[in-house]
PDB file of C-alpha atoms in Angstrom:
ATOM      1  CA  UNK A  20       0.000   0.000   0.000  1.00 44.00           C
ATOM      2  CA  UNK A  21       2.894   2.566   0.868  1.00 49.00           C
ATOM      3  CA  UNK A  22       4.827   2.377  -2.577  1.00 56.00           C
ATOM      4  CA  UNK A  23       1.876   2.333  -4.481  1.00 61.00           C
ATOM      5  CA  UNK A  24       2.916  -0.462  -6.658  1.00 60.00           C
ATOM      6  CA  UNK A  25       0.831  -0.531  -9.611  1.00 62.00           C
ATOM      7  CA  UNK A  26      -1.923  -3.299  -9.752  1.00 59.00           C
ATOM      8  CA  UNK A  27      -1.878  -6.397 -12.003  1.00 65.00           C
ATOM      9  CA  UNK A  28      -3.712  -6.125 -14.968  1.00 72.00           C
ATOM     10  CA  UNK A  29      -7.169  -7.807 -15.221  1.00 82.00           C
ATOM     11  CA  UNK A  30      -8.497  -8.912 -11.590  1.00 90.00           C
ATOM     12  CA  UNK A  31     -12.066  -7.693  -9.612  1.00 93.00           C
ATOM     13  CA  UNK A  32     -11.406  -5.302  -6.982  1.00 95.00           C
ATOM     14  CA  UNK A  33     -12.853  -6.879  -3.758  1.00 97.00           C
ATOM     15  CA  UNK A  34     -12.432  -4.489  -1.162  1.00 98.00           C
ATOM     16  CA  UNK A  35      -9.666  -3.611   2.068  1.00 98.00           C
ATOM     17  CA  UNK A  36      -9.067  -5.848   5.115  1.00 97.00           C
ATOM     18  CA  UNK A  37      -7.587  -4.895   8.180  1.00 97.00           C
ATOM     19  CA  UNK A  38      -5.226  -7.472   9.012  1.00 95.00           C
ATOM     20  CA  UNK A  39      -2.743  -7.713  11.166  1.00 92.00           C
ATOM     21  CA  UNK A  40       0.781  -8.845   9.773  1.00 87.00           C
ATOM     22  CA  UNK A  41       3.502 -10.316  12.006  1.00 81.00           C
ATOM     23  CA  UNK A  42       7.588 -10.725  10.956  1.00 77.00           C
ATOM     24  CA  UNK A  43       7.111 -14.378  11.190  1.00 77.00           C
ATOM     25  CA  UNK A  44       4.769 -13.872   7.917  1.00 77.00           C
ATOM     26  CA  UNK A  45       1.215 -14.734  10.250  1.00 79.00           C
ATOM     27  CA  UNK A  46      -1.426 -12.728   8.983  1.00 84.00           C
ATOM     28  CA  UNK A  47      -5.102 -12.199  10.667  1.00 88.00           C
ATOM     29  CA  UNK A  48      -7.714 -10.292   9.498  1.00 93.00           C
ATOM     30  CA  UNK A  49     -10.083  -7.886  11.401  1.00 95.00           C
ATOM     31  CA  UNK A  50     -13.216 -10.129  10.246  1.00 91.00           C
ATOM     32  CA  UNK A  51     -11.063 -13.819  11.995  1.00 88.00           C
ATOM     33  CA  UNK A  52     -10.928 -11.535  15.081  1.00 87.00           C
ATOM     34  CA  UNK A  53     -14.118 -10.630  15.520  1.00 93.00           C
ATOM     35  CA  UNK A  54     -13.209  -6.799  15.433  1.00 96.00           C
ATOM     36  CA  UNK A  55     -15.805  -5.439  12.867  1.00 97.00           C
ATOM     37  CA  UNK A  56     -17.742  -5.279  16.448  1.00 96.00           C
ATOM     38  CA  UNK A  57     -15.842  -3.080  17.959  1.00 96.00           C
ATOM     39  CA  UNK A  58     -15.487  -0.944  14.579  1.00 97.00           C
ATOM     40  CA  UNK A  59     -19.353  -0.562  14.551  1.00 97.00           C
ATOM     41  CA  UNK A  60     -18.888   0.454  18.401  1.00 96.00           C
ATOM     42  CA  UNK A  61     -16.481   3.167  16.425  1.00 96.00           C
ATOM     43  CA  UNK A  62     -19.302   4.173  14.361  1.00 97.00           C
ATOM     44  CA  UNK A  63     -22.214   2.354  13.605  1.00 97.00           C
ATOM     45  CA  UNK A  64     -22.825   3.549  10.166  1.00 96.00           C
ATOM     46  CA  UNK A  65     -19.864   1.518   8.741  1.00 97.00           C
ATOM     47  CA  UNK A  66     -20.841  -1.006   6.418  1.00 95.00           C
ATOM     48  CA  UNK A  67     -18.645  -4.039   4.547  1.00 97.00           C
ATOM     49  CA  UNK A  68     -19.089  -5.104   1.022  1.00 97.00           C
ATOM     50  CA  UNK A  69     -20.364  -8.507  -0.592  1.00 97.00           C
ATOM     51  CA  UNK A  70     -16.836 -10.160  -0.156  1.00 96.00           C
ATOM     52  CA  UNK A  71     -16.413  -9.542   3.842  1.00 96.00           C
ATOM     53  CA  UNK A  72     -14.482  -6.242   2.895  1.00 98.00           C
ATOM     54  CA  UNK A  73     -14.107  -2.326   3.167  1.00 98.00           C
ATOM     55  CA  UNK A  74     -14.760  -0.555  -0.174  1.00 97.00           C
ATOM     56  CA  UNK A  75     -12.749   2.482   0.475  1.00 97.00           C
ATOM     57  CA  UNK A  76      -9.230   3.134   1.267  1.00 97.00           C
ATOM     58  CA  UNK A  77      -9.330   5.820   3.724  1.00 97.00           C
ATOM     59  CA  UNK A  78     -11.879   3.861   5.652  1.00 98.00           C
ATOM     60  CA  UNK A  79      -9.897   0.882   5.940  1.00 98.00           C
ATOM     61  CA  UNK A  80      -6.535   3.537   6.929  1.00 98.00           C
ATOM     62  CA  UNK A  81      -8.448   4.965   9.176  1.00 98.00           C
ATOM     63  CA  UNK A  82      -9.602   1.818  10.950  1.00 98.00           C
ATOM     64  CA  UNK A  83      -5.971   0.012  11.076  1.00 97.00           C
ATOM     65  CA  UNK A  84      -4.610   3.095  13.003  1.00 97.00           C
ATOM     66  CA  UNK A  85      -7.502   2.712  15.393  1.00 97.00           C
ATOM     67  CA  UNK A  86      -6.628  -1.430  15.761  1.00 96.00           C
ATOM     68  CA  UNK A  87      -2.951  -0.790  16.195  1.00 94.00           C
ATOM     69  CA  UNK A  88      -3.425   2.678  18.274  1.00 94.00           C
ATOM     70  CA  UNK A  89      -6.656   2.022  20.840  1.00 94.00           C
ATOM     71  CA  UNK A  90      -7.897  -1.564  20.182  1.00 94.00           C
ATOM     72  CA  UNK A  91      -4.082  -3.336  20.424  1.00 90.00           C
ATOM     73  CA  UNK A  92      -3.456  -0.621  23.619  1.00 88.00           C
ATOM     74  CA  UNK A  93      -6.643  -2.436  25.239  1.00 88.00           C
ATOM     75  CA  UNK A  94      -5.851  -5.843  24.457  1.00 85.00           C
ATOM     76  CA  UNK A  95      -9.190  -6.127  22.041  1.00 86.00           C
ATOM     77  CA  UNK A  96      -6.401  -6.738  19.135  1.00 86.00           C
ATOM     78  CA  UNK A  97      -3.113  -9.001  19.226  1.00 83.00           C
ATOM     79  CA  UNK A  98      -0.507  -6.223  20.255  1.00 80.00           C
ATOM     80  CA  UNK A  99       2.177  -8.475  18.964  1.00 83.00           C
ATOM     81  CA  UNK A 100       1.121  -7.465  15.101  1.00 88.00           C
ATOM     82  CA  UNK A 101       1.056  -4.381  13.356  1.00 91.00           C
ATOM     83  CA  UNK A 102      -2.551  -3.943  11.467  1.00 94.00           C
ATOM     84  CA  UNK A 103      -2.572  -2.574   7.933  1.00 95.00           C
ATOM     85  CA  UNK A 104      -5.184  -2.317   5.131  1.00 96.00           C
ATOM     86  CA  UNK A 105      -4.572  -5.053   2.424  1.00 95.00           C
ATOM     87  CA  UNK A 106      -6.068  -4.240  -0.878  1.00 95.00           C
ATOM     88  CA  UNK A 107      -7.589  -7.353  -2.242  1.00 95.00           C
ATOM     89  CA  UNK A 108      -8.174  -8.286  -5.699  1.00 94.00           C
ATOM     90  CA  UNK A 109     -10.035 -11.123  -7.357  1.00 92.00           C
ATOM     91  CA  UNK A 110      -8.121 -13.063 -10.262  1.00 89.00           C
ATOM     92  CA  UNK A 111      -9.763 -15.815 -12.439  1.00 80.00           C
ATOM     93  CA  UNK A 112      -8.672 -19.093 -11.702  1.00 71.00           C
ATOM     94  CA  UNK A 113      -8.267 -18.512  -7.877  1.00 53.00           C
TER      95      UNK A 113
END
């Protein structure tokens, strides 16, 4: 997400997860640890898309500072990762 790498072509465009990535190359996303409950605690109007996922970027940005900065600080969110928004995109034959 940081260097903006430019996407592969073809693919659907399914959405951001929140997961949380650790050096030893574990990942977990927000939906696995049952955080979209706290997020709606956040604000209530959020809403995920047909695939699981967040459709906009600064949604998903937004919400991985709040797991690593608040959630991880009161133990609602493994500490020992750092959360990040994944884009995530469909390709045929997968």
């Amino acid at each position: 997400m940081k260097k903006k790498q430019p996407t592969s072509s073809g693919g659907i465009f399914a959405g951001y997860d929140i997961a949380g990535y650790e050096l030893g190359g574990r990942f977990l996303s927000f939906l696995g640890n049952h955080l979209f409950k706290d997020y709606l605690a956040l604000d209530p109007n959020l809403s995920i898309n047909k695939y699981g996922l967040f459709p906009e970027l600064q949604t998903a940005e937004a919400l991985a500072r709040y797991t690593n900065e608040v959630l991880a600080e009161q133990g609602m969110a493994e500490e020992d990762l750092m959360w990040l928004p994944w884009k995530i995109t469909i390709y045929e034959g997968f």
